[in-house]
mmCIF file of C-alpha atoms and ligand atoms in Angstrom:
data_model
loop_
_atom_site.group_PDB
_atom_site.id
_atom_site.type_symbol
_atom_site.label_atom_id
_atom_site.label_comp_id
_atom_site.label_asym_id
_atom_site.label_seq_id
_atom_site.Cartn_x
_atom_site.Cartn_y
_atom_site.Cartn_z
ATOM 1 C CA MET A 398 41.899 -27.797 -38.274
ATOM 2 C CA SER A 399 38.651 -29.378 -37.069
ATOM 3 C CA GLU A 400 37.748 -29.862 -33.446
ATOM 4 C CA LEU A 401 36.923 -33.403 -32.279
ATOM 5 C CA VAL A 402 35.469 -34.199 -28.922
ATOM 6 C CA PHE A 403 35.794 -37.836 -27.853
ATOM 7 C CA GLU A 404 35.052 -39.238 -24.420
ATOM 8 C CA GLY A 405 35.205 -35.800 -22.875
ATOM 9 C CA THR A 406 38.530 -34.775 -24.376
ATOM 10 C CA THR A 407 38.966 -32.353 -27.227
ATOM 11 C CA TYR A 408 41.411 -33.159 -30.016
ATOM 12 C CA GLU A 409 42.381 -31.390 -33.222
ATOM 13 C CA VAL A 410 42.132 -33.061 -36.627
ATOM 14 C CA PRO A 411 44.649 -31.503 -39.042
ATOM 15 C CA PRO A 412 43.347 -30.868 -42.612
ATOM 16 C CA GLY A 413 43.512 -34.056 -44.673
ATOM 17 C CA ASN A 414 43.692 -36.322 -41.615
ATOM 18 C CA THR A 415 40.985 -38.796 -40.652
ATOM 19 C CA VAL A 416 39.300 -39.064 -37.260
ATOM 20 C CA LEU A 417 41.003 -42.379 -36.864
ATOM 21 C CA GLU A 418 44.469 -40.931 -37.517
ATOM 22 C CA ALA A 419 43.903 -37.974 -35.210
ATOM 23 C CA LEU A 420 42.787 -40.253 -32.317
ATOM 24 C CA GLU A 421 45.665 -42.689 -32.894
ATOM 25 C CA VAL A 422 48.218 -39.837 -32.912
ATOM 26 C CA ALA A 423 46.715 -38.742 -29.529
ATOM 27 C CA GLY A 424 47.199 -42.282 -28.179
ATOM 28 C CA VAL A 425 43.526 -43.317 -28.351
ATOM 29 C CA THR A 426 42.933 -46.852 -29.513
ATOM 30 C CA ILE A 427 40.078 -47.323 -31.953
ATOM 31 C CA PRO A 428 39.531 -50.731 -33.525
ATOM 32 C CA SER A 429 40.498 -50.810 -37.220
ATOM 33 C CA SER A 430 41.576 -53.275 -39.841
ATOM 34 C CA CYS A 431 41.255 -52.448 -43.548
ATOM 35 C CA ARG A 432 41.536 -48.665 -43.126
ATOM 36 C CA SER A 433 39.747 -48.465 -46.453
ATOM 37 C CA GLY A 434 36.042 -48.114 -45.550
ATOM 38 C CA VAL A 435 35.208 -51.846 -46.087
ATOM 39 C CA CYS A 436 35.364 -53.791 -42.854
ATOM 40 C CA GLN A 437 33.421 -51.264 -40.715
ATOM 41 C CA SER A 438 35.467 -52.164 -37.643
ATOM 42 C CA CYS A 439 36.232 -48.478 -36.971
ATOM 43 C CA LEU A 440 32.572 -47.473 -36.555
ATOM 44 C CA LEU A 441 31.893 -44.439 -34.372
ATOM 45 C CA ARG A 442 28.820 -42.340 -33.833
ATOM 46 C CA ALA A 443 28.560 -38.552 -34.096
ATOM 47 C CA VAL A 444 26.370 -37.103 -31.349
ATOM 48 C CA GLU A 445 27.156 -33.428 -32.342
ATOM 49 C CA GLY A 446 28.000 -32.253 -35.824
ATOM 50 C CA THR A 447 27.605 -34.022 -39.181
ATOM 51 C CA PRO A 448 30.180 -36.449 -40.552
ATOM 52 C CA PRO A 449 30.907 -36.122 -44.291
ATOM 53 C CA ALA A 450 28.897 -38.387 -46.591
ATOM 54 C CA THR A 451 32.074 -40.218 -47.648
ATOM 55 C CA ALA A 452 32.425 -41.456 -44.091
ATOM 56 C CA GLN A 453 29.018 -43.036 -44.188
ATOM 57 C CA ALA A 454 29.229 -44.712 -47.552
ATOM 58 C CA GLY A 455 28.197 -48.358 -47.388
ATOM 59 C CA LEU A 456 26.447 -48.089 -44.075
ATOM 60 C CA ARG A 457 22.837 -49.130 -43.603
ATOM 61 C CA ASP A 458 20.329 -46.286 -43.653
ATOM 62 C CA THR A 459 19.429 -46.910 -40.042
ATOM 63 C CA LEU A 460 23.034 -46.450 -39.010
ATOM 64 C CA ARG A 461 23.560 -43.322 -41.182
ATOM 65 C CA GLN A 462 20.470 -41.675 -39.688
ATOM 66 C CA GLN A 463 21.804 -42.278 -36.183
ATOM 67 C CA GLY A 464 25.064 -40.520 -37.063
ATOM 68 C CA TYR A 465 27.291 -43.648 -37.414
ATOM 69 C CA PHE A 466 30.337 -43.183 -39.604
ATOM 70 C CA LEU A 467 33.705 -44.868 -40.424
ATOM 71 C CA ALA A 468 36.566 -43.189 -38.622
ATOM 72 C CA CYS A 469 39.085 -44.330 -41.236
ATOM 73 C CA CYS A 470 37.233 -42.443 -43.958
ATOM 74 C CA CYS A 471 36.170 -39.382 -41.983
ATOM 75 C CA LYS A 472 38.009 -36.192 -42.805
ATOM 76 C CA PRO A 473 35.741 -33.744 -40.887
ATOM 77 C CA ASP A 474 34.911 -30.401 -42.381
ATOM 78 C CA GLY A 475 33.512 -29.059 -39.090
ATOM 79 C CA SER A 476 33.423 -29.744 -35.356
ATOM 80 C CA LEU A 477 32.354 -33.279 -34.247
ATOM 81 C CA GLU A 478 31.546 -34.886 -30.950
ATOM 82 C CA VAL A 479 31.776 -38.647 -31.258
ATOM 83 C CA VAL A 480 31.273 -41.726 -29.124
ATOM 84 C CA ARG A 481 32.085 -45.411 -29.438
ATOM 85 C CA PRO A 482 29.256 -47.640 -30.772
ATOM 86 C CA ASN A 483 28.881 -49.623 -27.598
ATOM 87 C CA ASP A 484 25.116 -49.000 -27.402
ATOM 88 C CA ALA A 485 24.467 -49.751 -31.077
ATOM 89 C CA GLY A 486 23.115 -53.215 -30.637
ATOM 90 C CA LEU A 487 25.701 -54.270 -33.277
ATOM 91 C CA ARG A 488 27.933 -56.119 -30.870
ATOM 92 C CA HIS A 489 27.114 -59.742 -30.077
ATOM 93 C CA ARG A 490 28.795 -62.133 -27.637
ATOM 94 C CA ALA A 491 29.704 -65.369 -29.479
ATOM 95 C CA ARG A 492 30.914 -68.648 -27.953
ATOM 96 C CA VAL A 493 33.441 -70.816 -29.736
ATOM 97 C CA ALA A 494 31.640 -74.116 -30.450
ATOM 98 C CA ARG A 495 34.382 -75.786 -32.476
ATOM 99 C CA VAL A 496 37.625 -75.255 -34.338
ATOM 100 C CA ARG A 497 38.446 -77.804 -37.040
ATOM 101 C CA SER A 498 41.203 -77.960 -39.600
ATOM 102 C CA LEU A 499 40.124 -77.754 -43.254
ATOM 103 C CA ASN A 500 43.676 -78.051 -44.568
ATOM 104 C CA ALA A 501 47.175 -77.276 -43.333
ATOM 105 C CA THR A 502 46.605 -73.518 -43.265
ATOM 106 C CA VAL A 503 42.800 -73.008 -43.055
ATOM 107 C CA ALA A 504 40.643 -73.643 -40.041
ATOM 108 C CA GLU A 505 36.894 -73.497 -39.729
ATOM 109 C CA LEU A 506 35.756 -71.512 -36.710
ATOM 110 C CA THR A 507 32.257 -72.307 -35.523
ATOM 111 C CA LEU A 508 30.661 -69.649 -33.336
ATOM 112 C CA GLU A 509 27.459 -69.961 -31.343
ATOM 113 C CA CYS A 510 25.754 -66.528 -31.327
ATOM 114 C CA ASP A 511 22.391 -65.313 -30.100
ATOM 115 C CA ALA A 512 19.369 -65.351 -32.326
ATOM 116 C CA ALA A 513 19.529 -61.576 -32.811
ATOM 117 C CA PHE A 514 22.474 -62.012 -35.155
ATOM 118 C CA GLU A 515 20.685 -62.158 -38.476
ATOM 119 C CA TYR A 516 22.807 -62.527 -41.600
ATOM 120 C CA ARG A 517 22.835 -63.644 -45.240
ATOM 121 C CA PRO A 518 25.331 -66.353 -46.236
ATOM 122 C CA GLY A 519 28.280 -64.590 -47.920
ATOM 123 C CA GLN A 520 28.167 -61.488 -45.737
ATOM 124 C CA PHE A 521 31.012 -60.895 -43.293
ATOM 125 C CA ALA A 522 31.294 -60.159 -39.623
ATOM 126 C CA ASN A 523 34.077 -58.749 -37.489
ATOM 127 C CA ILE A 524 35.663 -60.762 -34.711
ATOM 128 C CA ALA A 525 36.890 -58.556 -31.851
ATOM 129 C CA LEU A 526 39.257 -60.135 -29.375
ATOM 130 C CA THR A 527 39.584 -58.828 -25.802
ATOM 131 C CA CYS A 528 42.949 -57.222 -26.774
ATOM 132 C CA GLY A 529 41.029 -54.910 -29.126
ATOM 133 C CA THR A 530 42.133 -56.451 -32.438
ATOM 134 C CA VAL A 531 39.360 -56.705 -34.937
ATOM 135 C CA ARG A 532 39.379 -58.802 -38.137
ATOM 136 C CA SER A 533 36.697 -59.460 -40.789
ATOM 137 C CA TYR A 534 35.678 -62.966 -41.920
ATOM 138 C CA SER A 535 33.032 -64.105 -44.334
ATOM 139 C CA LEU A 536 30.196 -66.335 -43.233
ATOM 140 C CA ALA A 537 30.085 -69.743 -44.919
ATOM 141 C CA SER A 538 27.135 -71.004 -42.903
ATOM 142 C CA VAL A 539 23.465 -70.975 -43.975
ATOM 143 C CA PRO A 540 21.103 -69.982 -41.101
ATOM 144 C CA THR A 541 18.436 -72.601 -41.833
ATOM 145 C CA GLU A 542 20.905 -75.425 -42.297
ATOM 146 C CA ASP A 543 23.717 -74.691 -39.867
ATOM 147 C CA PRO A 544 22.817 -74.035 -36.200
ATOM 148 C CA HIS A 545 25.940 -71.923 -35.717
ATOM 149 C CA LEU A 546 28.093 -69.481 -37.718
ATOM 150 C CA HIS A 547 31.003 -70.862 -39.761
ATOM 151 C CA MET A 548 34.052 -68.897 -40.829
ATOM 152 C CA HIS A 549 37.118 -70.126 -42.789
ATOM 153 C CA ILE A 550 40.232 -68.604 -41.370
ATOM 154 C CA ALA A 551 43.673 -68.805 -43.052
ATOM 155 C CA ARG A 552 46.725 -68.551 -40.849
ATOM 156 C CA MET A 553 48.385 -65.221 -41.630
ATOM 157 C CA PRO A 554 52.021 -64.524 -40.810
ATOM 158 C CA GLY A 555 51.936 -62.673 -37.499
ATOM 159 C CA GLY A 556 48.152 -62.604 -37.622
ATOM 160 C CA ILE A 557 46.677 -61.935 -34.184
ATOM 161 C CA VAL A 558 43.193 -63.250 -34.749
ATOM 162 C CA SER A 559 44.144 -66.058 -37.160
ATOM 163 C CA GLY A 560 46.950 -67.087 -34.794
ATOM 164 C CA TRP A 561 44.491 -67.176 -31.947
ATOM 165 C CA VAL A 562 42.100 -69.389 -33.992
ATOM 166 C CA HIS A 563 44.776 -71.778 -35.131
ATOM 167 C CA ASP A 564 46.839 -71.974 -31.919
ATOM 168 C CA SER A 565 44.704 -71.390 -28.890
ATOM 169 C CA ALA A 566 41.021 -70.965 -29.494
ATOM 170 C CA LYS A 567 38.972 -73.723 -27.780
ATOM 171 C CA GLU A 568 35.394 -74.636 -27.182
ATOM 172 C CA GLY A 569 33.846 -72.363 -24.572
ATOM 173 C CA ASP A 570 35.945 -69.251 -25.387
ATOM 174 C CA PHE A 571 34.108 -66.045 -26.056
ATOM 175 C CA VAL A 572 34.658 -63.291 -28.595
ATOM 176 C CA ASP A 573 32.676 -60.222 -29.617
ATOM 177 C CA LEU A 574 31.094 -60.302 -33.054
ATOM 178 C CA LEU A 575 30.095 -57.195 -34.975
ATOM 179 C CA GLY A 576 28.020 -57.066 -38.140
ATOM 180 C CA PRO A 577 26.944 -58.524 -40.392
ATOM 181 C CA HIS A 578 28.190 -56.386 -43.220
ATOM 182 C CA GLY A 579 28.536 -56.618 -47.019
ATOM 183 C CA ASN A 580 26.229 -57.100 -50.009
ATOM 184 C CA CYS A 581 27.827 -60.158 -51.625
ATOM 185 C CA PHE A 582 24.932 -62.618 -51.022
ATOM 186 C CA TYR A 583 22.242 -64.485 -52.900
ATOM 187 C CA THR A 584 18.957 -62.617 -53.323
ATOM 188 C CA VAL A 585 15.852 -64.671 -53.974
ATOM 189 C CA GLY A 586 14.363 -64.380 -57.451
ATOM 190 C CA ASN A 587 15.165 -65.071 -61.073
ATOM 191 C CA PHE A 588 15.589 -68.730 -60.178
ATOM 192 C CA GLY A 589 16.653 -69.814 -63.598
ATOM 193 C CA GLN A 590 19.489 -67.341 -63.899
ATOM 194 C CA THR A 591 23.019 -68.766 -64.252
ATOM 195 C CA LEU A 592 25.234 -68.081 -61.207
ATOM 196 C CA VAL A 593 28.954 -67.902 -61.538
ATOM 197 C CA LEU A 594 30.953 -68.041 -58.315
ATOM 198 C CA ALA A 595 34.719 -67.709 -58.385
ATOM 199 C CA GLY A 596 37.201 -67.309 -55.538
ATOM 200 C CA THR A 597 40.707 -67.950 -54.367
ATOM 201 C CA GLY A 598 41.809 -69.289 -50.984
ATOM 202 C CA THR A 599 39.321 -68.663 -48.202
ATOM 203 C CA GLY A 600 37.278 -66.759 -50.842
ATOM 204 C CA LEU A 601 35.521 -70.117 -50.875
ATOM 205 C CA ALA A 602 33.814 -69.299 -47.558
ATOM 206 C CA PRO A 603 31.256 -66.802 -48.885
ATOM 207 C CA LEU A 604 30.850 -68.802 -52.129
ATOM 208 C CA TYR A 605 30.106 -71.950 -50.223
ATOM 209 C CA GLY A 606 27.428 -70.112 -48.249
ATOM 210 C CA ILE A 607 25.980 -68.421 -51.352
ATOM 211 C CA ALA A 608 25.811 -71.633 -53.383
ATOM 212 C CA ARG A 609 24.063 -73.529 -50.592
ATOM 213 C CA ASP A 610 21.685 -70.618 -49.971
ATOM 214 C CA ALA A 611 20.737 -70.526 -53.662
ATOM 215 C CA LEU A 612 20.171 -74.329 -53.660
ATOM 216 C CA ARG A 613 18.014 -74.250 -50.566
ATOM 217 C CA HIS A 614 15.889 -71.501 -52.121
ATOM 218 C CA GLY A 615 15.314 -73.816 -55.080
ATOM 219 C CA HIS A 616 17.517 -72.044 -57.580
ATOM 220 C CA THR A 617 17.130 -73.981 -60.859
ATOM 221 C CA GLY A 618 19.701 -72.244 -63.086
ATOM 222 C CA ASP A 619 23.218 -73.552 -63.403
ATOM 223 C CA ILE A 620 25.518 -72.652 -60.520
ATOM 224 C CA HIS A 621 29.218 -72.733 -61.574
ATOM 225 C CA LEU A 622 31.495 -72.664 -58.560
ATOM 226 C CA PHE A 623 35.252 -72.151 -59.257
ATOM 227 C CA HIS A 624 37.732 -72.426 -56.434
ATOM 228 C CA GLY A 625 41.394 -71.683 -57.003
ATOM 229 C CA SER A 626 44.562 -72.322 -54.994
ATOM 230 C CA ILE A 627 48.242 -72.339 -55.776
ATOM 231 C CA ARG A 628 48.635 -76.079 -55.098
ATOM 232 C CA GLN A 629 46.299 -79.016 -54.516
ATOM 233 C CA GLU A 630 46.785 -78.994 -50.800
ATOM 234 C CA GLY A 631 45.491 -75.432 -50.705
ATOM 235 C CA LEU A 632 42.056 -76.576 -51.769
ATOM 236 C CA TYR A 633 39.554 -77.611 -49.118
ATOM 237 C CA LEU A 634 35.912 -78.883 -48.770
ATOM 238 C CA VAL A 635 36.650 -80.764 -52.047
ATOM 239 C CA GLU A 636 34.754 -83.891 -51.059
ATOM 240 C CA GLU A 637 31.858 -81.880 -49.628
ATOM 241 C CA LEU A 638 31.523 -79.867 -52.845
ATOM 242 C CA ARG A 639 31.840 -82.921 -55.088
ATOM 243 C CA ALA A 640 29.124 -84.604 -53.053
ATOM 244 C CA LEU A 641 26.906 -81.486 -53.257
ATOM 245 C CA SER A 642 27.338 -81.390 -57.052
ATOM 246 C CA HIS A 643 26.320 -85.076 -57.242
ATOM 247 C CA THR A 644 23.172 -84.284 -55.250
ATOM 248 C CA HIS A 645 22.277 -81.163 -57.246
ATOM 249 C CA SER A 646 22.691 -81.550 -60.999
ATOM 250 C CA ASN A 647 22.710 -77.816 -61.539
ATOM 251 C CA LEU A 648 25.735 -77.300 -59.308
ATOM 252 C CA HIS A 649 29.051 -77.545 -61.156
ATOM 253 C CA TYR A 650 32.220 -77.476 -59.088
ATOM 254 C CA TYR A 651 35.581 -76.608 -60.610
ATOM 255 C CA PRO A 652 38.652 -77.007 -58.375
ATOM 256 C CA CYS A 653 41.702 -75.355 -59.953
ATOM 257 C CA VAL A 654 45.364 -75.097 -58.990
ATOM 258 C CA LEU A 655 48.078 -72.952 -60.461
ATOM 259 C CA GLU A 656 50.769 -75.613 -60.050
ATOM 260 C CA GLY A 657 50.574 -79.373 -60.423
ATOM 261 C CA PRO A 658 50.544 -82.136 -59.536
ATOM 262 C CA ALA A 659 46.789 -82.353 -59.075
ATOM 263 C CA ASP A 660 44.188 -85.092 -59.085
ATOM 264 C CA ALA A 661 42.390 -85.982 -62.301
ATOM 265 C CA GLN A 662 39.314 -83.832 -61.537
ATOM 266 C CA THR A 663 41.310 -80.702 -60.734
ATOM 267 C CA HIS A 664 42.264 -78.288 -63.444
ATOM 268 C CA VAL A 665 45.885 -77.027 -63.520
ATOM 269 C CA GLY A 666 46.243 -73.401 -64.717
ATOM 270 C CA ALA A 667 45.176 -69.895 -63.874
ATOM 271 C CA LEU A 668 41.710 -69.600 -62.359
ATOM 272 C CA ASP A 669 40.661 -66.578 -64.425
ATOM 273 C CA ALA A 670 41.545 -68.394 -67.734
ATOM 274 C CA HIS A 671 39.688 -71.500 -66.475
ATOM 275 C CA VAL A 672 36.534 -69.452 -65.876
ATOM 276 C CA THR A 673 36.661 -67.691 -69.250
ATOM 277 C CA SER A 674 37.462 -70.828 -71.203
ATOM 278 C CA THR A 675 34.769 -72.883 -69.446
ATOM 279 C CA LEU A 676 31.989 -70.304 -69.890
ATOM 280 C CA SER A 677 31.892 -68.738 -73.303
ATOM 281 C CA THR A 678 29.475 -65.977 -72.324
ATOM 282 C CA LEU A 679 28.169 -64.499 -69.048
ATOM 283 C CA ARG A 680 25.340 -62.519 -70.637
ATOM 284 C CA GLY A 681 22.402 -62.611 -68.180
ATOM 285 C CA SER A 682 24.485 -64.302 -65.465
ATOM 286 C CA ARG A 683 24.840 -63.251 -61.835
ATOM 287 C CA VAL A 684 28.490 -63.273 -60.730
ATOM 288 C CA PHE A 685 30.056 -63.499 -57.279
ATOM 289 C CA LEU A 686 33.797 -62.910 -56.914
ATOM 290 C CA CYS A 687 35.673 -63.367 -53.637
ATOM 291 C CA GLY A 688 39.234 -63.525 -52.369
ATOM 292 C CA HIS A 689 42.442 -61.747 -53.161
ATOM 293 C CA PRO A 690 41.836 -58.120 -54.236
ATOM 294 C CA ASP A 691 43.894 -58.475 -57.394
ATOM 295 C CA PHE A 692 41.942 -61.506 -58.486
ATOM 296 C CA VAL A 693 38.614 -59.887 -57.721
ATOM 297 C CA LYS A 694 39.558 -56.732 -59.638
ATOM 298 C CA MET A 695 40.779 -58.684 -62.656
ATOM 299 C CA MET A 696 37.653 -60.902 -62.674
ATOM 300 C CA GLN A 697 35.302 -57.972 -62.428
ATOM 301 C CA LYS A 698 36.759 -56.723 -65.696
ATOM 302 C CA LYS A 699 36.824 -60.133 -67.377
ATOM 303 C CA THR A 700 33.333 -61.119 -66.405
ATOM 304 C CA PHE A 701 32.026 -57.737 -67.543
ATOM 305 C CA LEU A 702 33.741 -58.219 -70.890
ATOM 306 C CA LEU A 703 32.181 -61.691 -71.137
ATOM 307 C CA GLY A 704 28.748 -60.087 -70.961
ATOM 308 C CA ALA A 705 27.785 -59.873 -67.275
ATOM 309 C CA ALA A 706 26.013 -56.648 -66.387
ATOM 310 C CA MET A 707 27.764 -54.477 -63.793
ATOM 311 C CA LYS A 708 24.650 -54.640 -61.567
ATOM 312 C CA ASP A 709 24.930 -58.419 -61.574
ATOM 313 C CA ILE A 710 28.583 -58.585 -60.468
ATOM 314 C CA PHE A 711 29.012 -58.831 -56.690
ATOM 315 C CA ALA A 712 32.431 -58.783 -55.165
ATOM 316 C CA ASP A 713 34.060 -59.356 -51.770
ATOM 317 C CA SER A 714 37.784 -58.432 -51.778
ATOM 318 C CA PHE A 715 39.678 -59.727 -48.823
ATOM 319 C CA LEU A 716 41.621 -56.621 -47.926
ATOM 320 C CA PRO A 717 44.652 -57.309 -45.714
ATOM 321 C CA ALA A 718 44.655 -55.762 -42.270
ATOM 322 C CA LYS A 719 46.799 -52.582 -42.213
ATOM 323 C CA THR A 720 48.907 -51.680 -39.250
ATOM 324 C CA VAL A 721 49.918 -48.186 -38.324
ATOM 325 C CA THR A 722 53.632 -47.317 -38.535
ATOM 326 C CA ALA A 723 54.990 -44.691 -36.282
HETATM 327 S S1 FES B 2172 36.321 -49.587 -42.448
HETATM 328 FE FE1 FES B 2172 37.667 -48.424 -41.177
HETATM 329 S S2 FES B 2172 39.205 -49.763 -40.695
HETATM 330 FE FE2 FES B 2172 37.931 -50.946 -42.041
#
């Protein structure tokens, strides 16, 4: 049993339990979403004691050095005194500038944020509503091209944040924004390298940002962007991507649906098979995979087997938010 001091109250963390679980059992609300160490919405800071290294995996060095850790991954092996990260400078106030529909189930949320929010296209940020619910969304915008932040948000059954975006968010509303997080983004260099981007659903958001970021940096190698959906109506930004590929001869756009009917330029079939049959080898390529965790996991294996080096495969799995059951 480890002792945990939080906001002046002492709690006990049973062996094998996380700080997040112990606080929730005690009735303390801590923001959380993935509960898997990915979204970083459960960030806390240790002011006494040392959190285990596993609770700091994936955090920036500056955060680790200040004692920040992820409550959902922290099974303490000693006493800890922890505080909320309110003073971390990680929380930004963002104003809703626009909500527009991209298709029947996906909306683009445009947020106006202060200049201190520096990010790379393809990273993700956490939206925190005043009710305390936090959800992660990838950034589709490019700082030098888009004055504001763009996120593609699919309506989820019972989704608190996605429901708010689709049903009630309006220009002038405010949310808190935390981040950015993630390492699935374009890094400048090796401009002739082939880039392969593949994603399902709103997995297009980070890929759209990464492709445009590569183009604006003058990437000269081929950029193959595959976007998959179950049916044609699930695709979006189709005209924008076709226009972009007409403007940039090295950008190749491959819309793909699992079930027809589809227009003449859209492939019907499984996205993974479309990628592997279109590109015979990925040796020397840089690969970005985004979307459903099963797709990302499968494609990590397939792109590796096609010759991509592990160090050149970047992935962003869209883990579903997990709720606690009593
Ligand atoms: S990282 Fe802890 S809830 Fe997502």
